Amino acid sequence: QQQVKQSPQSLIVQKGGISIINCAYENTAFDYFPWYQQFPGKGPALLIAIRPDVSEKKEGRFTISFNKSAKQFSLHIMDSQPGDSATYFCAASISSNTGKLIFGQGTTLQVKP
Amino acid sequence: DAEITQSPRHKITETGRQVTLACHQTWNHNNMFWYRQDLGHGLRLIHYSYGVQDTNKGEVSDGYSVSRSNTEDLPLTLESAASSQTSVYFCASSARGEGYEQYFGPGTRLTVT
């Protein structure tokens, strides 16, 4: 029930294409869903986050789509660039349970020029 | 600028030895976390702390311990290192009430031979 399942494990996209990473969860108590981006040799950094009271959140080329009934959410990277090549982690949290994040398994994205 | 640092960045140790990984943050955050990152498993929570003298076990706490004597530091100790503990370890911190936005350190790559 505490798991967050992420797919695909790896993804190769051409420059200018759309990258899509999917996550699914079971625990309906989760009420905060962030995405973290990690470049090689660095720690993860918060990219974008959403709460279940909205179905979509967009920040620049990055969009989270949220389907509460299906217990799924996804990250879309529009116009993907080589600089977006990184590992992406989805996560889930119960906001009243301060600070604890359950992370997905990670997706390694490679954007080819 | 505030930051979170980890030391050492790389460590090779032998099976059975005690190892301590340091984590120091200057954000003045109450919440601190230790994760391990392994391919296919994402980030798994080892221990976490919500303040001085507070420590809690995470998902994969066996063989690890932490102590919190001040706000800035949360050292992670491997009591008797095992080959299964070869991993990349990340420390993170977050402000009280904003646990979902965690700031990560650069990581420590630990190899147990």
XYZ file of N, CA and C in Angstrom:
678
model
N 0.827 -1.214 0.000
C 0.000 0.000 0.000
C 0.857 1.257 0.000
N 2.103 1.138 0.498
C 2.966 2.300 0.540
C 3.763 2.493 -0.728
N 3.639 1.584 -1.685
C 4.473 1.639 -2.869
C 3.983 2.653 -3.886
N 4.970 3.169 -4.634
C 4.687 3.977 -5.811
C 5.425 3.301 -6.958
N 4.663 2.894 -7.964
C 5.255 2.158 -9.079
C 5.444 3.087 -10.275
N 6.657 3.108 -10.808
C 7.022 4.041 -11.868
C 7.456 3.288 -13.118
N 7.037 3.819 -14.268
C 7.445 3.219 -15.549
C 7.534 4.301 -16.618
N 8.353 4.102 -17.639
C 9.279 2.985 -17.819
C 10.550 3.176 -16.989
N 11.387 2.177 -16.947
C 12.645 2.284 -16.227
C 13.621 3.173 -16.989
N 13.555 3.120 -18.327
C 14.400 3.976 -19.149
C 13.619 4.426 -20.376
N 14.047 5.560 -20.924
C 13.301 6.184 -22.006
C 14.269 6.938 -22.892
N 14.162 6.733 -24.195
C 14.972 7.473 -25.160
C 14.029 8.254 -26.064
N 14.267 9.540 -26.171
C 13.398 10.424 -26.946
C 14.271 11.302 -27.838
N 13.773 11.611 -29.016
C 14.478 12.528 -29.896
C 14.234 13.964 -29.442
N 15.223 14.796 -29.681
C 15.083 16.226 -29.382
C 13.807 16.779 -30.022
N 13.053 17.520 -29.222
C 11.801 18.088 -29.702
C 10.585 17.209 -29.444
N 10.813 15.985 -29.050
C 9.716 15.060 -28.798
C 9.118 15.228 -27.407
N 8.108 14.423 -27.122
C 7.444 14.456 -25.814
C 7.890 13.245 -25.006
N 8.350 13.508 -23.791
C 8.723 12.429 -22.873
C 7.581 12.243 -21.882
N 7.194 10.986 -21.663
C 6.092 10.701 -20.742
C 6.525 9.626 -19.756
N 6.399 9.926 -18.474
C 6.742 8.987 -17.400
C 5.503 8.818 -16.531
N 5.213 7.576 -16.204
C 3.977 7.272 -15.486
C 4.238 6.715 -14.093
N 3.343 7.027 -13.176
C 3.423 6.492 -11.818
C 2.032 6.095 -11.338
N 1.988 5.058 -10.503
C 0.736 4.582 -9.935
C 0.926 4.342 -8.443
N -0.121 4.558 -7.680
C -0.046 4.375 -6.235
C -1.295 3.669 -5.753
N -1.224 3.142 -4.529
C -2.359 2.427 -3.949
C -2.974 3.172 -2.764
N -2.132 3.829 -1.984
C -2.605 4.431 -0.737
C -3.385 5.720 -1.017
N -4.680 5.693 -0.785
C -5.512 6.865 -1.058
C -5.291 7.996 -0.064
N -4.497 7.748 0.971
C -4.169 8.811 1.922
C -3.093 9.753 1.395
N -2.395 9.334 0.337
C -1.400 10.227 -0.257
C -2.097 11.492 -0.751
N -1.531 12.643 -0.446
C -2.160 13.889 -0.883
C -1.168 14.908 -1.425
N 0.004 14.445 -1.751
C 0.979 15.334 -2.371
C 1.894 14.494 -3.243
N 2.104 14.946 -4.489
C 2.810 14.135 -5.476
C 3.866 15.002 -6.179
N 5.108 14.935 -5.706
C 6.189 15.696 -6.349
C 6.971 14.847 -7.338
N 7.624 15.518 -8.237
C 8.591 14.886 -9.134
C 9.956 15.494 -8.864
N 10.970 14.610 -8.800
C 12.340 15.058 -8.593
C 13.171 14.714 -9.828
N 14.121 15.595 -10.117
C 15.025 15.423 -11.250
C 16.440 15.254 -10.706
N 17.160 14.283 -11.239
C 18.519 14.038 -10.755
C 19.484 13.920 -11.930
N 20.484 14.787 -11.936
C 21.553 14.695 -12.932
C 22.680 13.825 -12.397
N 23.449 13.213 -13.300
C 24.518 12.305 -12.848
C 25.466 12.971 -11.865
N 25.737 12.276 -10.771
C 26.663 12.785 -9.769
C 26.084 13.822 -8.833
N 24.797 14.087 -8.946
C 24.143 15.101 -8.108
C 23.012 14.478 -7.310
N 22.573 15.215 -6.301
C 21.398 14.791 -5.572
C 20.129 15.188 -6.315
N 19.014 14.509 -6.038
C 17.746 14.888 -6.670
C 17.325 16.297 -6.269
N 16.564 16.936 -7.134
C 16.046 18.276 -6.858
C 14.587 18.337 -7.283
N 13.785 19.022 -6.479
C 12.353 19.137 -6.788
C 12.138 19.827 -8.124
N 11.315 19.203 -8.975
C 11.032 19.741 -10.300
C 9.655 20.397 -10.349
N 8.658 19.651 -9.938
C 7.278 20.108 -9.996
C 6.452 19.207 -9.093
N 5.341 19.711 -8.578
C 4.523 18.911 -7.668
C 3.049 19.250 -7.855
N 2.177 18.319 -7.439
C 0.744 18.511 -7.604
C 0.001 17.933 -6.407
N -1.154 18.505 -6.108
C -2.049 17.951 -5.099
C -3.262 17.366 -5.821
N -3.963 16.411 -5.226
C -5.029 15.688 -5.933
C -6.290 16.492 -6.187
N -6.341 17.743 -5.745
C -7.531 18.538 -6.017
C -7.482 19.207 -7.393
N -6.384 19.028 -8.120
C -6.278 19.519 -9.493
C -5.885 18.365 -10.394
N -6.274 18.439 -11.664
C -5.991 17.332 -12.584
C -4.732 17.572 -13.410
N -4.264 18.807 -13.416
C -3.083 19.105 -14.222
C -2.370 20.332 -13.671
N -1.034 20.283 -13.744
C -0.235 21.442 -13.366
C 0.895 21.579 -14.372
N 1.081 22.802 -14.855
C 2.076 23.034 -15.891
C 3.080 24.080 -15.424
N 4.360 23.781 -15.626
C 5.411 24.752 -15.364
C 6.395 24.684 -16.528
N 6.276 25.670 -17.400
C 7.133 25.681 -18.578
C 6.853 24.480 -19.469
N 7.891 23.704 -19.764
C 7.711 22.527 -20.626
C 7.296 21.278 -19.848
N 7.192 21.399 -18.542
C 6.878 20.256 -17.676
C 5.430 20.321 -17.210
N 4.712 19.206 -17.377
C 3.312 19.118 -16.978
C 3.085 17.838 -16.199
N 2.377 17.968 -15.063
C 1.908 16.777 -14.348
C 0.427 16.622 -14.663
N 0.053 15.392 -15.046
C -1.355 15.037 -15.195
C -1.717 14.072 -14.085
N -2.871 14.309 -13.457
C -3.252 13.522 -12.282
C -4.635 12.930 -12.490
N -4.749 11.610 -12.288
C -6.032 10.908 -12.409
C -6.327 10.260 -11.064
N -7.127 10.947 -10.257
C -7.378 10.493 -8.897
C -8.120 9.161 -8.877
N -9.104 8.980 -9.746
C -9.905 7.753 -9.736
C -9.052 6.542 -10.109
N -8.107 6.732 -11.006
C -7.228 5.639 -11.423
C -6.006 5.513 -10.533
N -5.813 6.463 -9.645
C -4.639 6.510 -8.772
C -3.355 6.474 -9.593
N -3.321 7.356 -10.576
C -2.157 7.442 -11.456
C -1.819 8.907 -11.700
N -0.546 9.159 -11.921
C -0.122 10.492 -12.322
C 1.091 10.359 -13.236
N 1.283 11.365 -14.053
C 2.336 11.264 -15.046
C 3.026 12.613 -15.255
N 4.250 12.531 -15.710
C 5.043 13.716 -16.050
C 5.211 13.754 -17.566
N 4.877 14.891 -18.143
C 5.065 15.098 -19.572
C 6.111 16.197 -19.752
N 7.115 15.904 -20.564
C 8.117 16.918 -20.899
C 7.938 17.232 -22.378
N 7.454 18.423 -22.635
C 7.226 18.848 -24.015
C 8.526 19.370 -24.616
N 8.655 19.238 -25.942
C 9.842 19.773 -26.638
C 11.110 19.343 -25.895
N 11.262 18.073 -25.664
C 12.388 17.563 -24.874
C 13.730 17.996 -25.476
N 14.641 18.348 -24.570
C 15.965 18.839 -24.958
C 17.056 17.938 -24.377
N 18.229 17.901 -25.010
C 19.322 17.087 -24.455
C 19.634 17.427 -23.000
N 19.441 18.663 -22.609
C 19.667 19.076 -21.227
C 18.672 18.501 -20.249
N 17.596 17.892 -20.759
C 16.616 17.229 -19.895
C 17.051 15.811 -19.551
N 18.120 15.339 -20.184
C 18.608 13.981 -19.919
C 19.002 13.876 -18.450
N 18.310 13.008 -17.735
C 18.465 12.897 -16.283
C 17.636 11.702 -15.821
N 17.702 11.437 -14.520
C 16.816 10.446 -13.923
C 15.693 11.182 -13.216
N 14.477 10.723 -13.442
C 13.291 11.355 -12.861
C 12.631 10.395 -11.881
N 12.292 10.924 -10.725
C 11.609 10.146 -9.698
C 10.253 10.776 -9.392
N 9.215 9.966 -9.416
C 7.967 10.437 -8.844
C 7.969 10.064 -7.361
N 7.118 10.714 -6.606
C 7.029 10.447 -5.176
C 5.625 10.762 -4.693
N 5.334 10.282 -3.503
C 4.029 10.548 -2.895
C 4.221 10.762 -1.410
N 3.327 11.552 -0.850
C 3.453 11.889 0.554
C 2.081 12.051 1.187
N 2.020 11.767 2.468
C 0.852 12.125 3.276
C 1.259 13.398 4.007
N 0.656 14.516 3.643
C 1.170 15.801 4.120
C 1.086 15.955 5.622
N 0.141 15.257 6.248
C 0.048 15.346 7.699
C 1.151 14.551 8.371
N 1.793 13.686 7.633
C 2.896 12.864 8.118
C 4.175 13.546 7.667
N 4.585 14.556 8.362
C 5.555 15.536 7.880
C 6.800 14.928 7.292
N 7.013 15.223 6.012
C 8.305 14.986 5.413
C 8.531 13.656 4.758
N 7.762 12.633 5.081
C 8.077 11.323 4.531
C 7.588 11.216 3.095
N 8.533 10.956 2.207
C 8.222 10.745 0.806
C 8.455 9.283 0.452
N 7.523 8.715 -0.327
C 7.709 7.393 -0.897
C 8.042 7.601 -2.373
N 9.224 7.142 -2.775
C 9.687 7.387 -4.129
C 9.406 6.207 -5.052
N 9.168 6.514 -6.331
C 9.127 5.492 -7.352
C 10.534 5.014 -7.666
N 10.636 4.052 -8.591
C 11.902 3.394 -8.865
C 12.840 4.222 -9.739
N 12.311 5.262 -10.370
C 13.134 6.127 -11.200
C 13.065 5.772 -12.679
N 13.180 6.799 -13.515
C 13.224 6.639 -14.968
C 14.422 7.415 -15.499
N 15.286 6.728 -16.221
C 16.431 7.397 -16.829
C 16.047 7.845 -18.229
N 16.055 9.145 -18.434
C 15.665 9.735 -19.719
C 16.904 10.165 -20.492
N 16.962 9.753 -21.730
C 18.009 10.221 -22.635
C 17.344 10.913 -23.820
N 17.704 12.164 -24.028
C 17.173 12.908 -25.162
C 18.283 13.030 -26.196
N 18.028 12.437 -27.355
C 19.047 12.422 -28.403
C 18.959 13.670 -29.272
N 20.110 14.284 -29.579
C 20.112 15.518 -30.377
C 19.683 15.273 -31.829
N 25.116 31.261 0.760
C 23.905 30.515 0.445
C 23.812 29.267 1.322
N 22.568 28.943 1.717
C 22.367 27.733 2.491
C 22.644 26.506 1.628
N 23.078 25.434 2.280
C 23.406 24.239 1.523
C 23.351 23.018 2.437
N 23.442 21.863 1.826
C 23.538 20.610 2.554
C 24.734 19.857 1.992
N 25.635 19.472 2.858
C 26.870 18.819 2.425
C 26.971 17.432 3.032
N 27.687 16.573 2.323
C 27.916 15.212 2.784
C 29.402 14.894 2.679
N 29.880 14.136 3.645
C 31.268 13.697 3.575
C 31.415 12.331 4.230
N 32.337 11.491 3.695
C 33.092 11.761 2.482
C 32.208 11.588 1.240
N 32.696 11.943 0.073
C 31.923 11.735 -1.154
C 32.080 10.313 -1.666
N 33.221 9.726 -1.365
C 33.479 8.334 -1.741
C 34.151 7.645 -0.561
N 33.759 6.384 -0.335
C 34.327 5.645 0.770
C 34.380 4.169 0.395
N 35.532 3.562 0.617
C 35.668 2.117 0.473
C 36.020 1.564 1.844
N 35.283 0.567 2.274
C 35.531 -0.024 3.575
C 35.414 -1.538 3.484
N 35.832 -2.195 4.542
C 35.793 -3.657 4.567
C 34.582 -4.148 5.354
N 34.147 -5.322 5.017
C 33.046 -5.956 5.723
C 33.348 -6.019 7.218
N 32.361 -5.652 8.023
C 32.490 -5.732 9.470
C 32.946 -4.452 10.138
N 33.459 -3.518 9.372
C 33.922 -2.253 9.965
C 32.752 -1.317 10.228
N 32.913 -0.451 11.228
C 31.929 0.594 11.477
C 32.259 1.802 10.605
N 31.222 2.354 9.994
C 31.413 3.488 9.100
C 30.408 4.572 9.473
N 30.860 5.811 9.469
C 29.942 6.935 9.723
C 30.003 7.903 8.553
N 28.822 8.202 8.024
C 28.679 9.176 6.949
C 28.111 10.457 7.541
N 28.739 11.569 7.179
C 28.330 12.850 7.753
C 27.363 13.587 6.835
N 26.439 14.314 7.459
C 25.501 15.180 6.752
C 25.356 16.472 7.548
N 25.553 17.602 6.880
C 25.499 18.902 7.542
C 24.690 19.856 6.676
N 23.676 20.500 7.283
C 22.867 21.454 6.516
C 22.857 22.812 7.217
N 22.863 23.848 6.390
C 22.841 25.221 6.912
C 21.531 25.907 6.564
N 20.496 25.133 6.236
C 19.162 25.666 5.972
C 18.407 25.975 7.259
N 18.894 25.455 8.383
C 18.177 25.538 9.655
C 16.849 24.770 9.590
N 16.858 23.670 8.845
C 15.675 22.827 8.710
C 15.539 21.901 9.908
N 14.270 21.669 10.304
C 14.029 20.734 11.395
C 14.101 19.282 10.935
N 13.604 19.027 9.710
C 13.512 17.652 9.218
C 14.771 17.256 8.459
N 15.291 16.067 8.767
C 16.427 15.531 8.028
C 16.192 14.059 7.744
N 16.718 13.596 6.608
C 16.441 12.250 6.120
C 17.712 11.623 5.550
N 17.785 10.315 5.659
C 18.817 9.554 4.968
C 18.135 8.545 4.050
N 18.625 8.508 2.791
C 18.151 7.558 1.802
C 19.324 6.768 1.243
N 19.025 5.609 0.724
C 19.977 4.915 -0.113
C 19.370 4.763 -1.502
N 20.231 4.854 -2.523
C 19.768 4.773 -3.903
C 20.430 3.594 -4.574
N 19.600 2.673 -5.036
C 20.070 1.485 -5.734
C 19.279 1.344 -7.016
N 19.945 0.888 -8.063
C 19.298 0.737 -9.362
C 18.084 -0.164 -9.236
N 16.969 0.298 -9.762
C 15.748 -0.494 -9.727
C 14.916 -0.327 -8.460
N 15.484 0.357 -7.467
C 14.771 0.554 -6.199
C 14.470 2.027 -5.908
N 14.993 2.901 -6.700
C 14.764 4.308 -6.432
C 15.467 4.741 -5.160
N 14.816 5.615 -4.423
C 15.347 6.119 -3.157
C 14.557 5.492 -2.022
N 15.246 4.830 -1.125
C 14.580 4.196 -0.001
C 15.018 4.854 1.309
N 14.043 5.139 2.135
C 14.277 5.876 3.374
C 14.893 4.964 4.437
N 16.007 5.427 5.012
C 16.708 4.637 6.032
C 16.301 5.100 7.439
N 16.542 6.357 7.728
C 16.163 6.973 8.999
C 15.779 8.421 8.748
N 15.026 8.989 9.677
C 14.696 10.390 9.569
C 14.537 11.001 10.959
N 14.605 12.332 10.988
C 14.538 13.057 12.255
C 13.734 14.327 12.048
N 12.874 14.631 13.022
C 12.067 15.845 12.956
C 12.617 16.949 13.859
N 13.720 16.667 14.536
C 14.321 17.680 15.384
C 15.359 17.076 16.301
N 15.987 17.927 17.093
C 17.038 17.474 18.012
C 16.492 16.397 18.940
N 17.265 15.343 19.084
C 16.966 14.194 19.934
C 15.837 13.318 19.387
N 15.311 13.638 18.213
C 14.261 12.824 17.606
C 14.839 12.010 16.449
N 14.634 10.688 16.463
C 15.031 9.849 15.337
C 13.956 8.799 15.116
N 13.801 8.391 13.851
C 12.768 7.431 13.486
C 13.299 6.484 12.424
N 12.816 5.235 12.464
C 13.241 4.254 11.485
C 12.437 4.409 10.196
N 13.136 4.228 9.086
C 12.479 4.236 7.798
C 12.279 2.828 7.274
N 12.133 2.730 5.996
C 11.815 1.468 5.324
C 12.926 0.422 5.431
N 14.197 0.886 5.400
C 15.330 -0.051 5.349
C 16.344 0.304 6.431
N 15.944 0.284 7.686
C 16.776 0.758 8.780
C 17.720 -0.291 9.381
N 17.514 -1.551 9.101
C 18.345 -2.598 9.720
C 19.817 -2.397 9.369
N 20.673 -2.378 10.408
C 22.106 -2.232 10.195
C 22.589 -0.797 10.178
N 21.655 0.142 10.347
C 21.979 1.569 10.344
C 21.471 2.232 11.630
N 22.150 3.302 12.036
C 21.670 4.107 13.147
C 21.999 5.567 12.893
N 21.227 6.452 13.530
C 21.465 7.896 13.445
C 21.295 8.495 14.829
N 21.845 9.672 14.990
C 21.634 10.449 16.209
C 21.558 11.919 15.818
N 20.766 12.678 16.546
C 20.581 14.101 16.225
C 20.824 14.915 17.496
N 22.031 15.460 17.582
C 22.404 16.238 18.771
C 22.285 17.742 18.540
N 22.149 18.149 17.277
C 21.929 19.563 16.963
C 21.089 19.653 15.696
N 20.694 20.853 15.327
C 19.826 21.025 14.172
C 20.542 20.731 12.863
N 21.842 21.024 12.795
C 22.562 21.017 11.536
C 23.011 19.636 11.062
N 23.190 18.685 11.977
C 23.865 17.437 11.612
C 23.026 16.192 11.894
N 23.106 15.240 10.967
C 22.492 13.933 11.173
C 23.443 12.883 10.608
N 24.412 12.427 11.403
C 25.331 11.402 10.914
C 24.655 10.036 10.844
N 25.029 9.273 9.818
C 24.516 7.921 9.613
C 25.633 6.928 9.894
N 25.379 5.983 10.782
C 26.381 4.993 11.144
C 25.964 3.606 10.690
N 26.885 2.930 10.022
C 26.720 1.527 9.704
C 27.496 0.766 10.769
N 26.792 0.051 11.596
C 27.413 -0.558 12.777
C 28.456 -1.596 12.402
N 28.152 -2.423 11.421
C 29.052 -3.471 10.946
C 28.778 -3.629 9.450
N 29.575 -2.963 8.656
C 29.277 -2.850 7.232
C 29.182 -4.216 6.549
N 28.197 -4.332 5.668
C 27.983 -5.554 4.895
C 27.992 -5.210 3.403
N 28.292 -6.181 2.572
C 28.369 -5.932 1.126
C 27.028 -5.445 0.575
N 25.938 -5.870 1.219
C 24.600 -5.429 0.797
C 24.370 -3.939 1.040
N 25.256 -3.324 1.792
C 25.145 -1.894 2.067
C 25.966 -1.035 1.092
N 26.567 -1.679 0.112
C 27.196 -0.941 -0.976
C 26.097 -0.196 -1.728
N 26.218 1.119 -1.797
C 25.135 1.923 -2.348
C 25.589 3.379 -2.435
N 24.715 4.212 -2.962
C 24.901 5.659 -2.893
C 23.927 6.184 -1.852
N 24.444 6.940 -0.912
C 23.644 7.436 0.202
C 23.426 8.939 0.063
N 22.169 9.328 0.218
C 21.796 10.734 0.134
C 21.177 11.196 1.441
N 21.605 12.364 1.855
C 20.997 13.060 2.972
C 20.111 14.162 2.411
N 19.015 14.445 3.092
C 18.115 15.502 2.650
C 17.559 16.226 3.867
N 17.102 17.443 3.644
C 16.473 18.183 4.733
C 15.266 18.944 4.209
N 14.361 19.278 5.105
C 13.200 20.081 4.734
C 12.729 20.869 5.944
N 12.018 21.951 5.666
C 11.505 22.794 6.748
C 10.285 22.132 7.378
N 10.068 22.417 8.651
C 8.877 21.897 9.329
C 7.637 22.414 8.623
N 6.690 21.521 8.372
C 5.456 21.900 7.712
C 5.559 21.906 6.211
N 6.746 21.730 5.668
C 6.915 21.704 4.212
C 7.718 20.469 3.835
N 7.349 19.355 4.403
C 8.171 18.164 4.262
C 8.315 17.664 2.864
N 7.376 18.042 2.001
C 7.459 17.491 0.670
C 8.615 18.072 -0.128
N 9.041 19.312 0.095
C 10.158 19.874 -0.646
C 11.430 19.580 0.119
N 12.077 18.537 -0.287
C 13.307 18.142 0.357
C 14.503 18.607 -0.472
N 15.527 19.082 0.234
C 16.772 19.521 -0.395
C 17.817 18.442 -0.146
N 18.386 17.942 -1.229
C 19.294 16.817 -1.134
C 20.752 17.250 -1.181
N 21.590 16.486 -0.485
C 23.028 16.645 -0.601
C 23.542 15.961 -1.857
N 24.849 16.047 -2.108
C 25.430 15.502 -3.338
C 25.634 13.993 -3.312
N 25.470 13.371 -2.154
C 25.580 11.918 -2.070
C 26.955 11.429 -1.645
N 26.974 10.237 -1.057
C 28.203 9.520 -0.708
C 28.130 8.142 -1.337
N 29.132 7.831 -2.148
C 29.189 6.493 -2.750
C 29.995 5.603 -1.830
N 29.356 4.593 -1.255
C 29.999 3.681 -0.309
C 30.152 2.310 -0.943
N 31.362 1.792 -0.887
C 31.643 0.443 -1.363
C 32.147 -0.386 -0.196
N 31.493 -1.528 0.040
C 31.895 -2.441 1.111
C 32.469 -3.691 0.464
N 33.751 -3.943 0.728
C 34.434 -5.071 0.069
C 34.593 -6.267 1.006
